[in-house]
Coordinates of C-alpha atoms in Angstrom, one line a residue:
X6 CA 0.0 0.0 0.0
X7 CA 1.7 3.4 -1.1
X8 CA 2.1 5.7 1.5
X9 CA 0.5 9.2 2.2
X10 CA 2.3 12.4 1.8
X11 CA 1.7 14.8 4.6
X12 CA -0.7 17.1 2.7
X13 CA -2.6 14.0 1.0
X14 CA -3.5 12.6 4.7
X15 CA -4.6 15.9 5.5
X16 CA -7.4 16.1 2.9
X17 CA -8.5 11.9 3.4
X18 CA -8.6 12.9 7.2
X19 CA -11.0 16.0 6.0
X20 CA -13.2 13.9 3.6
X21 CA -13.3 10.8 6.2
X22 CA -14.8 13.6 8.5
X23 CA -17.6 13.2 6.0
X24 CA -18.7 9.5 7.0
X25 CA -20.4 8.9 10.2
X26 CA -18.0 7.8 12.7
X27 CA -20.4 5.1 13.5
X28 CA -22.0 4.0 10.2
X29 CA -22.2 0.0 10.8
X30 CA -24.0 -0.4 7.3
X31 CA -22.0 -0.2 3.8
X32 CA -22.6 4.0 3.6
X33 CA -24.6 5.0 0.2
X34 CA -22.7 7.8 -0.4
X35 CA -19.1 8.9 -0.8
X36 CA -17.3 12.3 0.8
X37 CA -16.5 14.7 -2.1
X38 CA -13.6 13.7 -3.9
X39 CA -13.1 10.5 -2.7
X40 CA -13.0 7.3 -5.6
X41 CA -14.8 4.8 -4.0
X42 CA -13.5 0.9 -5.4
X43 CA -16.1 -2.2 -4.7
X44 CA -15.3 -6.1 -5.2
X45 CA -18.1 -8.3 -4.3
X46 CA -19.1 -11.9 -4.6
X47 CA -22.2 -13.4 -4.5
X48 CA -23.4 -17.1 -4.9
X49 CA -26.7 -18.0 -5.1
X50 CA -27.9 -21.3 -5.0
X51 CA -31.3 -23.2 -5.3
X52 CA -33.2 -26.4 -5.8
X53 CA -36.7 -25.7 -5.2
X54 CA -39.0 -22.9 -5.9
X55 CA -42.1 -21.6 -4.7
X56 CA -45.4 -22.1 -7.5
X57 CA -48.5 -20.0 -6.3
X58 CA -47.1 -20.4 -2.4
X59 CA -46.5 -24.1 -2.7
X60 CA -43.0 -25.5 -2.3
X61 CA -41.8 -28.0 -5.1
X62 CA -38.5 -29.0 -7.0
X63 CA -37.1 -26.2 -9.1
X64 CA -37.5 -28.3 -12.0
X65 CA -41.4 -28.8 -11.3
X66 CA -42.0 -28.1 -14.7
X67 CA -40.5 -31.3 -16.2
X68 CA -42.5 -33.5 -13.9
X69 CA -45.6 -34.8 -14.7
X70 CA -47.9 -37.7 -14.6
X71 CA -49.2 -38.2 -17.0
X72 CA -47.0 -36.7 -19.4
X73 CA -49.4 -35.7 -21.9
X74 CA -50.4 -33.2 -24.6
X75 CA -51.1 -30.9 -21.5
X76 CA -47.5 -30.9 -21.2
X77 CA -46.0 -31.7 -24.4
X78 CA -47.6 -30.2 -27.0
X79 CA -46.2 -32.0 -29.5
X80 CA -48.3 -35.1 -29.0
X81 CA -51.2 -32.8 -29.1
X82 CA -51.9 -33.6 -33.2
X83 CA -51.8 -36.9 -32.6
X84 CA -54.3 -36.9 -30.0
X85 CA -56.5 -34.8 -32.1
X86 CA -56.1 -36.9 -35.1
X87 CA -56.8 -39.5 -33.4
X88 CA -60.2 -38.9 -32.1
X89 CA -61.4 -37.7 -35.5
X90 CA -60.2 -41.4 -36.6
X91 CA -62.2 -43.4 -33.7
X92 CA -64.6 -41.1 -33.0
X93 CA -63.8 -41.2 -29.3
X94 CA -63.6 -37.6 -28.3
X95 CA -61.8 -38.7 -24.6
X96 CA -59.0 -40.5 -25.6
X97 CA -55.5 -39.3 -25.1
X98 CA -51.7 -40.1 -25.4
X99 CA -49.4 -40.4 -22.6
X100 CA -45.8 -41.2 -22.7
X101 CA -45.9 -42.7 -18.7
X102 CA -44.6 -40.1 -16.3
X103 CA -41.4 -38.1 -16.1
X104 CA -39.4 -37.3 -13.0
X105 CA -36.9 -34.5 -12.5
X106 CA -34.5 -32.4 -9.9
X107 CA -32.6 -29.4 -10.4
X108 CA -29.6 -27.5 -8.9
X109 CA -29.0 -24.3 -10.1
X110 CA -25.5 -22.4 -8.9
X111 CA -25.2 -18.7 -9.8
X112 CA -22.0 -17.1 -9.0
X113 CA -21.3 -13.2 -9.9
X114 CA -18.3 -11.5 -9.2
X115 CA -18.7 -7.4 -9.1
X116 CA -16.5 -5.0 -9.9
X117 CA -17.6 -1.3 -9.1
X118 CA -16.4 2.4 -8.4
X119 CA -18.1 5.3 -7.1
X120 CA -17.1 8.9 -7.1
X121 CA -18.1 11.9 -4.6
X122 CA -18.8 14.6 -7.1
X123 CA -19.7 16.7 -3.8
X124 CA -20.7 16.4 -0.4
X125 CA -23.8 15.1 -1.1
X126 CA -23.6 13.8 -4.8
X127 CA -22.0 10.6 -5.6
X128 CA -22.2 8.2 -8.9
X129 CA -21.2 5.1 -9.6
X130 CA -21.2 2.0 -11.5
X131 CA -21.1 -1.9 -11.4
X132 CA -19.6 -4.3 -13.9
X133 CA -21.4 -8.0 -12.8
X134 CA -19.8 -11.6 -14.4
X135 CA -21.8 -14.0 -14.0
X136 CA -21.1 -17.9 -14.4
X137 CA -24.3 -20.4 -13.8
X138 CA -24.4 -24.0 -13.9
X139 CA -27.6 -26.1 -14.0
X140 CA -27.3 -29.5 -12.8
X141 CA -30.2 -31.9 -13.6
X142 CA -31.7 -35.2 -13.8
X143 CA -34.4 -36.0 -15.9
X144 CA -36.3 -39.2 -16.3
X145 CA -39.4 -40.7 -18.3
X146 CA -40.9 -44.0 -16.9
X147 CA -43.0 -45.0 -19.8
X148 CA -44.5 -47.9 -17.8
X149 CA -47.7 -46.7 -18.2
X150 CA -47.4 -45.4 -21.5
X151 CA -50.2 -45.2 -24.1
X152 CA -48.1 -43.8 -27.0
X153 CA -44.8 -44.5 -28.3
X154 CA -42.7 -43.1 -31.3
X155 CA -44.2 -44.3 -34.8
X156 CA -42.3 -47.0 -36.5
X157 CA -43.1 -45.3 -39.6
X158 CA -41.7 -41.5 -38.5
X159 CA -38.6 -40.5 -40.1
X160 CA -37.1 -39.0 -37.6
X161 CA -37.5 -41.3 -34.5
X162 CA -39.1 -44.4 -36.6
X163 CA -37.3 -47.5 -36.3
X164 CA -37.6 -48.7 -39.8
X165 CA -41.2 -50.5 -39.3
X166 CA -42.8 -48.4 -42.4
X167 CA -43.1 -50.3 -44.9
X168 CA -46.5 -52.1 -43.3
X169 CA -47.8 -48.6 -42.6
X170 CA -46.9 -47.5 -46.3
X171 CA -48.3 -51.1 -47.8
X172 CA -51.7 -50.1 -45.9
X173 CA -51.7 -47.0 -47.0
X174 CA -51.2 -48.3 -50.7
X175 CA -53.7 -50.4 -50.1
X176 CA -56.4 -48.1 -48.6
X177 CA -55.9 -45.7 -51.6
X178 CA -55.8 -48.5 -53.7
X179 CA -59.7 -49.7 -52.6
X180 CA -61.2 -46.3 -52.1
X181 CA -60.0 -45.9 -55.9
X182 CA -61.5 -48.7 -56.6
X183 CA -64.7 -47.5 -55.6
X184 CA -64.9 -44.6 -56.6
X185 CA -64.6 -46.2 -60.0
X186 CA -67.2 -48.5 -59.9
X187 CA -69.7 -45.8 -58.2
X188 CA -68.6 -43.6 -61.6
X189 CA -69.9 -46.7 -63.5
X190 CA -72.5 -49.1 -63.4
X191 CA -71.7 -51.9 -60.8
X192 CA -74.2 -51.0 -57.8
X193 CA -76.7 -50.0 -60.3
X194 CA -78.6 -53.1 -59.7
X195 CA -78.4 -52.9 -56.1
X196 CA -79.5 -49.8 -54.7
X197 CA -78.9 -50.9 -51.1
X198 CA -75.1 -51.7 -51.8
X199 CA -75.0 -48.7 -54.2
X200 CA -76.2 -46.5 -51.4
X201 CA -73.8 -47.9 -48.9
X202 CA -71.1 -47.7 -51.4
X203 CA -71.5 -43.9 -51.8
X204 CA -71.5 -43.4 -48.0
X205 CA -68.4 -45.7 -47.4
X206 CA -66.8 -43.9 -49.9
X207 CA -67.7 -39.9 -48.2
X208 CA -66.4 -41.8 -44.6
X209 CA -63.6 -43.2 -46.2
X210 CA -62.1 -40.6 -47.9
X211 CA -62.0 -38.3 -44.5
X212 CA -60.8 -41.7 -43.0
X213 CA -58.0 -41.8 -45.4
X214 CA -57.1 -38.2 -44.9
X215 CA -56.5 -38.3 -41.0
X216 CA -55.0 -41.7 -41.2
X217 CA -52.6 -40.2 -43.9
X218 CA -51.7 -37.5 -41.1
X219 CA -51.6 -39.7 -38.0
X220 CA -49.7 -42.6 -39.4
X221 CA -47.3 -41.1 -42.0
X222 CA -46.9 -37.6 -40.3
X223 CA -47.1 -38.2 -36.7
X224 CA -44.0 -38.8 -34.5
X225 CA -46.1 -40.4 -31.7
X226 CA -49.1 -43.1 -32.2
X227 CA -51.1 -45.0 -29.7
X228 CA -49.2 -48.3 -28.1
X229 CA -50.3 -51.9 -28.8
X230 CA -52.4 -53.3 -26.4
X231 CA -54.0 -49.4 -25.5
X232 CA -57.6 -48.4 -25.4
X233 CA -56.0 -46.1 -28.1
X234 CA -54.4 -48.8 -30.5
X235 CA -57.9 -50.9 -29.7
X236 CA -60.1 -48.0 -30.9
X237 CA -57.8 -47.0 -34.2
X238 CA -58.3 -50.6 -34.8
X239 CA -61.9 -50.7 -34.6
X240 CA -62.5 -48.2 -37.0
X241 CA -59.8 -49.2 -39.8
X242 CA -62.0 -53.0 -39.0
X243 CA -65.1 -51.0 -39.6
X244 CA -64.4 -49.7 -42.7
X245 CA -62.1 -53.1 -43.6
X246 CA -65.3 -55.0 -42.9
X247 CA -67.4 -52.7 -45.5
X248 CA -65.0 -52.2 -48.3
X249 CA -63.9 -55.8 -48.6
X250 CA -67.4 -58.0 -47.0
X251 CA -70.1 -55.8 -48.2
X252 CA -68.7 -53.8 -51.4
X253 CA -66.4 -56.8 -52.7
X254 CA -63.5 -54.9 -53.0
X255 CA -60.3 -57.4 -52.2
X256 CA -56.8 -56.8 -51.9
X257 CA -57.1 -54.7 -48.5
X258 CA -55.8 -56.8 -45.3
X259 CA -52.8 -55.1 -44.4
X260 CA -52.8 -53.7 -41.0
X261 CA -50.9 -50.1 -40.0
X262 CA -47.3 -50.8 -37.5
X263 CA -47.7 -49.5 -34.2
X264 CA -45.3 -49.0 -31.6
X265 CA -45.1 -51.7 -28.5
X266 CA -43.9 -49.7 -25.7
X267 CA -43.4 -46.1 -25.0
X268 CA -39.7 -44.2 -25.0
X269 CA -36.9 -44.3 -22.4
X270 CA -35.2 -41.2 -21.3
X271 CA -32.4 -41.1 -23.6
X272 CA -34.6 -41.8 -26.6
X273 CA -37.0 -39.0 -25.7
X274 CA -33.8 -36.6 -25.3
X275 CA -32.5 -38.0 -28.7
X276 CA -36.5 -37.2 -30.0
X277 CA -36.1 -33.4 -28.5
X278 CA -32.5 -33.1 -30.0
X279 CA -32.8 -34.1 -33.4
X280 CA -31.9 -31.8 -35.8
X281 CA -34.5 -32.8 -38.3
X282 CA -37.7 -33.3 -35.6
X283 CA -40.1 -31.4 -34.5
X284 CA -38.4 -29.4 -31.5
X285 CA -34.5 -29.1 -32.9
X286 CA -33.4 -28.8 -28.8
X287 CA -29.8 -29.0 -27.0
X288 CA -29.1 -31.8 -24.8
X289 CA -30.5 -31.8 -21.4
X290 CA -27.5 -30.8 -19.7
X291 CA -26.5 -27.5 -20.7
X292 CA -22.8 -26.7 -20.3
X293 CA -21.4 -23.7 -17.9
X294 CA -22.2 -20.5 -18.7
X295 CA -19.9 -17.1 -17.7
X296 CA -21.1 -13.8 -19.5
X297 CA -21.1 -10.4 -18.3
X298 CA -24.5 -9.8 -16.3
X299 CA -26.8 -6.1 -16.6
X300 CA -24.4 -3.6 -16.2
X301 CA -25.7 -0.5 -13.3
X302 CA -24.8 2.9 -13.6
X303 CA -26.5 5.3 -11.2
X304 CA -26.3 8.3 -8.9
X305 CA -26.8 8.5 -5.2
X306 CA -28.5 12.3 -3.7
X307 CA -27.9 12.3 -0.2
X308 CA -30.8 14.8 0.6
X309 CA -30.6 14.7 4.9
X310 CA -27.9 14.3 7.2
X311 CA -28.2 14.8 10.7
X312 CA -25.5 13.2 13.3
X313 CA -26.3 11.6 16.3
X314 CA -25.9 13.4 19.2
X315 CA -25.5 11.7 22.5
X316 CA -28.7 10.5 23.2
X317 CA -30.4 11.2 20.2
X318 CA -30.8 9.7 16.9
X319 CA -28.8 10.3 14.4
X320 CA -30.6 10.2 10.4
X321 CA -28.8 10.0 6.4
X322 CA -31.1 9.6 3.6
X323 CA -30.6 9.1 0.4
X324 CA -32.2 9.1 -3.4
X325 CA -30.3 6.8 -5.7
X326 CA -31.3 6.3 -9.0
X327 CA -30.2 3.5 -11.1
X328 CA -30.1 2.7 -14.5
X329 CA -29.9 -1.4 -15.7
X330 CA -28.4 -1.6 -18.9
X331 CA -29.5 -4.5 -21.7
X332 CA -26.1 -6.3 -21.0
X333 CA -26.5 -9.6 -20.1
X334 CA -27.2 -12.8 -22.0
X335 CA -30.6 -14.7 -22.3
X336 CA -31.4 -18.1 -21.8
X337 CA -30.9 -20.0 -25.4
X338 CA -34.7 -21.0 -26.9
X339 CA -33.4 -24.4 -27.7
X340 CA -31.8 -25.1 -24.6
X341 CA -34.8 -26.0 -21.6
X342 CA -32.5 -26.0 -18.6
X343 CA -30.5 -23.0 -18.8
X344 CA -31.2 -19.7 -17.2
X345 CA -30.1 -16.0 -17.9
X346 CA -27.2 -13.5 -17.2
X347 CA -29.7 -11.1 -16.7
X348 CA -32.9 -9.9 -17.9
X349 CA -31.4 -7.9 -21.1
X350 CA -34.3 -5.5 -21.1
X351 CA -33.4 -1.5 -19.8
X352 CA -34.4 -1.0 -15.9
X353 CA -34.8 2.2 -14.4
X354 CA -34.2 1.8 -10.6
X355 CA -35.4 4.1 -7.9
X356 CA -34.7 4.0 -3.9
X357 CA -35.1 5.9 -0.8
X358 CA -32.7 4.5 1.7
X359 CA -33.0 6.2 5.7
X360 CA -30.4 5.1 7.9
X361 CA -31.2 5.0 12.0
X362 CA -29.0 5.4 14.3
X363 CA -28.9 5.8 18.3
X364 CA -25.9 4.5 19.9
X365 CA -24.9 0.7 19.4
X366 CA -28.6 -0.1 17.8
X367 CA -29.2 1.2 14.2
X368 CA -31.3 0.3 11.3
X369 CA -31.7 0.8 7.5
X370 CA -34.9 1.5 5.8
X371 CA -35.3 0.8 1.9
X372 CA -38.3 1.5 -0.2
X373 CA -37.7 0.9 -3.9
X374 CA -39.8 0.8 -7.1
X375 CA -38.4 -0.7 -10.4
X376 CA -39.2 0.4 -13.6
X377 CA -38.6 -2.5 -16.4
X378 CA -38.9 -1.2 -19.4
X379 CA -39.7 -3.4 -23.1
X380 CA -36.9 -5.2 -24.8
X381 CA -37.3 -7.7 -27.2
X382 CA -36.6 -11.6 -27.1
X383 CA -37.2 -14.5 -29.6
X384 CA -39.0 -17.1 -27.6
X385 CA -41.3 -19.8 -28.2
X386 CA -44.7 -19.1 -27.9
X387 CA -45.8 -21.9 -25.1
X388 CA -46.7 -21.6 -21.8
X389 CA -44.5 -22.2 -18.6
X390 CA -45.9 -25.3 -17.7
X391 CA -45.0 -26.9 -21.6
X392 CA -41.5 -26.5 -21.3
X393 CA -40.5 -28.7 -24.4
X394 CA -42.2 -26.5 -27.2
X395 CA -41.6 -27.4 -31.2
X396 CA -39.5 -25.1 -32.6
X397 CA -42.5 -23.8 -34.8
X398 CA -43.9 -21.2 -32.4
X399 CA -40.8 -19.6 -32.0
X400 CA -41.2 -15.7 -32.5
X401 CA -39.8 -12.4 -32.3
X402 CA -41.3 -10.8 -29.1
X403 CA -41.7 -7.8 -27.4
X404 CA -41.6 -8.0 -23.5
X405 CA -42.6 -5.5 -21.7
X406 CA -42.2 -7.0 -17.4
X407 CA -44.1 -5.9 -14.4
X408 CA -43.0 -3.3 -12.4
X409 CA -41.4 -3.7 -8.7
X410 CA -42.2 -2.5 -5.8
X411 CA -40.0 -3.4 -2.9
X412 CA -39.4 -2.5 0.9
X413 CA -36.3 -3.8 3.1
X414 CA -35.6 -3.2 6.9
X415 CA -32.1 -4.2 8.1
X416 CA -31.7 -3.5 11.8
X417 CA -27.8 -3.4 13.3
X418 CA -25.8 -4.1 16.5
X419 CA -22.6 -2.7 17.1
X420 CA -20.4 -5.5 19.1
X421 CA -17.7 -3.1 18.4
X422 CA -16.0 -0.1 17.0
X423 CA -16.1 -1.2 14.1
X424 CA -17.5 -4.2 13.7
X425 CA -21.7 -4.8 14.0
X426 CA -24.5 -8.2 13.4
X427 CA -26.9 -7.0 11.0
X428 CA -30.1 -8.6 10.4
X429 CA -32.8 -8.0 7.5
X430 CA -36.2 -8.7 6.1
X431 CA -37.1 -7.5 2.2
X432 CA -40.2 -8.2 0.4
X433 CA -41.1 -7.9 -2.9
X434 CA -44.3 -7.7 -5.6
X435 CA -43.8 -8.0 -9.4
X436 CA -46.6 -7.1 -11.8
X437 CA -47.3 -9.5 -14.5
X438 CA -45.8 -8.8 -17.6
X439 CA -47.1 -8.4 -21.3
X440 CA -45.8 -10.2 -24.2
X441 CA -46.8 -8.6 -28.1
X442 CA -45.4 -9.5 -31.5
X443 CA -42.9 -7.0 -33.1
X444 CA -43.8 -5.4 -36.1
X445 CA -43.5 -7.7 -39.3
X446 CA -44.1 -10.9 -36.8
X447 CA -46.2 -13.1 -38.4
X448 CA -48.7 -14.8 -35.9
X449 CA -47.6 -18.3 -34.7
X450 CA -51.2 -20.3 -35.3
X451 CA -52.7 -22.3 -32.3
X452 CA -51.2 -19.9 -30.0
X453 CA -50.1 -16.4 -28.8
X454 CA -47.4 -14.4 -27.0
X455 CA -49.6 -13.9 -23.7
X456 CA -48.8 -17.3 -22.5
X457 CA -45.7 -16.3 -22.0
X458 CA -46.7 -14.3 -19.1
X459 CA -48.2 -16.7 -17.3
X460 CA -47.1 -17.1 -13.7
X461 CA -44.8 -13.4 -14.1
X462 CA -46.9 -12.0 -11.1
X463 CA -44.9 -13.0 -8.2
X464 CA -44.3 -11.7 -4.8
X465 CA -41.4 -12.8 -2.2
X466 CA -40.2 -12.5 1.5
X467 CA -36.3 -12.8 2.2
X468 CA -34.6 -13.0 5.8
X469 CA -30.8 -12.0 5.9
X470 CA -28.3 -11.9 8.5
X471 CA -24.4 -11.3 8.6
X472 CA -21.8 -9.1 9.7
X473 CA -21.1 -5.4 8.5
X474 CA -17.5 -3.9 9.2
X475 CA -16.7 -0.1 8.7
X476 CA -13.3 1.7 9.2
X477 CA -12.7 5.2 8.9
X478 CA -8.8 4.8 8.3
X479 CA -8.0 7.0 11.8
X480 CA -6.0 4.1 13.9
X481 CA -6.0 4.0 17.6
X482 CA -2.6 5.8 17.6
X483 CA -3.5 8.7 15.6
X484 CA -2.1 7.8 12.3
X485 CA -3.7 7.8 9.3
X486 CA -4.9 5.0 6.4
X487 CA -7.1 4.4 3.8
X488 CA -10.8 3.7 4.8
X489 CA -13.0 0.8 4.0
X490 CA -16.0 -1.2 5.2
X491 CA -16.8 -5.0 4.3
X492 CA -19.9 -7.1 4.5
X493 CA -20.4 -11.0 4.8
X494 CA -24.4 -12.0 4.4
X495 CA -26.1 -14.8 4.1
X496 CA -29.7 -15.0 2.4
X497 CA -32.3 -16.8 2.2
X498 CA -35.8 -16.7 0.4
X499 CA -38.5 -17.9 2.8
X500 CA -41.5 -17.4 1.3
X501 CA -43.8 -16.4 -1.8
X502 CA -47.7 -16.6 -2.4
X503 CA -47.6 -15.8 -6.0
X504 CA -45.6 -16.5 -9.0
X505 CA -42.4 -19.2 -9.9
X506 CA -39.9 -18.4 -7.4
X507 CA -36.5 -19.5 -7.2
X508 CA -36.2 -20.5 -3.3
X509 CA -32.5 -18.9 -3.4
X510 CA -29.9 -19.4 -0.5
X511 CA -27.3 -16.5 -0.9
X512 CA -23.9 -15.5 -0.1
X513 CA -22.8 -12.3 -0.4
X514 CA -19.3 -11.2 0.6
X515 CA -18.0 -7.3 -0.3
X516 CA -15.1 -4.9 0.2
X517 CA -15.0 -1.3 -0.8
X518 CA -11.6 1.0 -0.7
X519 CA -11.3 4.5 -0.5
X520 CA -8.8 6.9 -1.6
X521 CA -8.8 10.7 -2.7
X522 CA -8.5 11.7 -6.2
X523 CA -7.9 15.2 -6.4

């Protein structure tokens, strides 16, 4: 540490005059022309979360039972089709049940200044890195499966199509040849069979036409052995039995390949992968990520400052404003597990902050409102509880989040001269937010960018405690050195009634130095 000259101790001791003597809490503000420098770590850690007030894994929305079209809306056309074939407006297609747990560890590093343009003026800045790793485990138990990938599919087929293609060929092939025989003369002396012959051939044809879609465009079809399979097989029996018994059209027994079981876990992460399928996702397991978070730029008003006397209380209040700039890096649409470096959208950031003081017992008072202004995001159009949407409803978006409103108390003991336990209580409410096209989007059919919002109303309660030092730089003999004040606080989110929230356990550790600039 370089030393002072004489004159340069002289204006430090006359700035450090500036900072309470007994500030226990980091102080807002910085004396006039002293340069302010701020390191600070913070790890955050989590593995459950709080849905509408109710505690569940972080990863709550991979696990379902059943896993369904409710969930996975890519099995959703298949389902449809599939009643129009049987008629049978409940059935449905599962793929059994999935099971899943999450770890999420976020770790920023900060690195900040702050400058005392005058005695009551101060701005600063923040530079966050930000490294996240996901850890997860995901499983499907397709025990109770009704649906499986189709034989026939290209993509996740395993080579069974050529009986699904030969009864296709085959239907055409019979429906042709009624419709040739109804253009001619061959019912003509049965009007009965004629009759039934031109209303086999109406049912037919739309028979055709959604059996065309569910067995040669499909990636998922109803299991052997399932009320599904049983009914798809009544109905290509139905009009079997009519085309062959009662029309005496031959040539028309071959029956469609179905799947026998439903997928494992790595076969439904190799479906969701694929670079030709329906979803085009990355693997499960997304790697580390380290990008620069939302850089903060602000300014800090310190509007009343009245030292405690003895036996009085002492008050410093503040207005800081802050500005959140579009820095950090969103989650990847293809990737399902990842998270953010931030919410890349501008923030505008305002807070009154009253410090307390009266003797060894202190307290700081926060009130804060957050305006998040739009930014736009491509995202896919599906809503919180679908995590795994096709990569078809992906869309330019505008978001345009909820505002903030927050209020914190941290009340202080001094066990020292400079040292002090420090204990806290924040909570927080979130407006929902509203999600529009840009201009020139074109509208993703079969849904719309107000799912995307659902659940973004959320509300929070976090406990803290930890220890707050502050040093003025005047030793016990006199001398003179550079002041500074730490922090060391632990976190933890305790509660929410509203909303997906991360139940976070924090770290936070922090060191500021000062010295005079001019």
């Amino acid at each position: 540490m370089p030393r002072f000259r004489p004159h340069g101790a002289l204006l430090l001791l006359a700035s450090i005059s500036a900072i309470p003597a007994a500030a226990q809490l980091a102080p807002i503000s910085v004396p006039k022309g002293l340069l302010r420098i701020e390191v600070s770590s913070r790890f955050d850690n989590w593995d459950r979360r709080y849905l509408n007030g109710v505690s569940q894994d972080a990863a709550g929305d991979f696990i379902r039972n059943p896993a369904d079209s409710r969930w996975l809306p890519t099995l959703g056309p298949a389902e449809a089709a599939l009643r129009r074939v049987t008629g049978v407006a409940g059935l449905s297609l599962s793929l059994g049940e999935t099971t899943s747990n999450m770890l999420v560890n976020v770790g920023t590093a900060g690195i900040g200044a702050a400058y005392g343009l005058s005695s009551r003026l101060t701005i600063f800045g923040m530079i966050p890195i930000v490294r996240i790793r996901v850890q997860n485990q995901f499983r499907l138990d397709s025990t109770n499966a009704t649906a499986g990938f189709n034989p026939a599919d290209p993509v996740v087929g395993n080579g069974g199509g050529g009986l699904t293609i030969l009864f296709l060929t085959q239907l055409e092939t019979a429906l042709g040849t009624l419709t040739t025989r109804l253009a001619g003369t061959f019912y003509d002396g049965n009007p009965t069979q004629k009759a039934l012959a031109q209303q086999t051939l109406i049912s037919g044809t739309a028979l055709r036409t959604d059996l065309q879609f569910l067995l040669g465009q499909s990636a998922f079809l109803p299991v052997s052995g399932s009320t599904g399979a049983g009914a798809l097989s009544s109905s290509i029996e139905a009009l079997r039995a009519k085309l062959t018994t009662d029309l005496n059209i031959s040539g028309f027994d071959a029956a469609p390949a179905l799947p026998t079981r439903g997928p494992g876990s790595a076969e439904f992460e190799g479906y969701v992968r694929h670079p030709d399928g329906s979803i085009q996702g990355r693997p499960f397991q997304p790697p580390v990520l380290q990008y620069v978070g939302d850089i903060e730029v602000g300014a800090a008003f310190t509007w009343l400052d009245r030292k405690a006397a003895p036996g009085h209380f002492g008050f410093r209040s503040a207005l800081v404003g802050t500005v959140r700039l579009r820095t950090g890096q969103l989650d990847r649409t293809d990737s399902f597990f990842d998270l953010p470096t931030g919410d890349r959208q501008p923030d505008v950031q305002a807070d009154l902050v009253t410090d307390i003081q009266r003797g060894r017992l202190g307290a700081r008072v926060t009130a804060r409102y957050v305006l998040q202004l739009a930014g736009r995001q491509q995202r896919r159009l599906s809503a919180p509880d679908q995590p795994i949407a096709p990569i078809g409803t992906l869309a330019a978006v505008t978001r345009n989040p909820g505002e903030i409103i927050e209020g914190a108390v941290e009340p202080y003991w001094r066990i020292g001269p400079t040292l002090a336990l420090v204990a806290g209580v924040r909570h927080w409410t979130k407006g929902a937010d509203v999600y529009s096209y840009v201009a020139n989007q074109t509208p993703i059919e079969g849904t719309s960018p107000a799912v995307l919002a659902e659940g973004s109303k959320e509300n929070g309660t976090v406990f803290s405690a930890g220890l707050s030092f502050f040093h003025s730089g005047v030793r016990r003999d006199g001398s003179t050195g550079r002041p500074m004040d730490a922090s060391l606080r632990f976190e933890m989110v305790t509660g929410s009634s509203l909303g997906r929230v991360a139940a976070k356990q924090s770290v936070t550790a922090m060191l500021r130095l000062y010295r005079k600039m001019f």
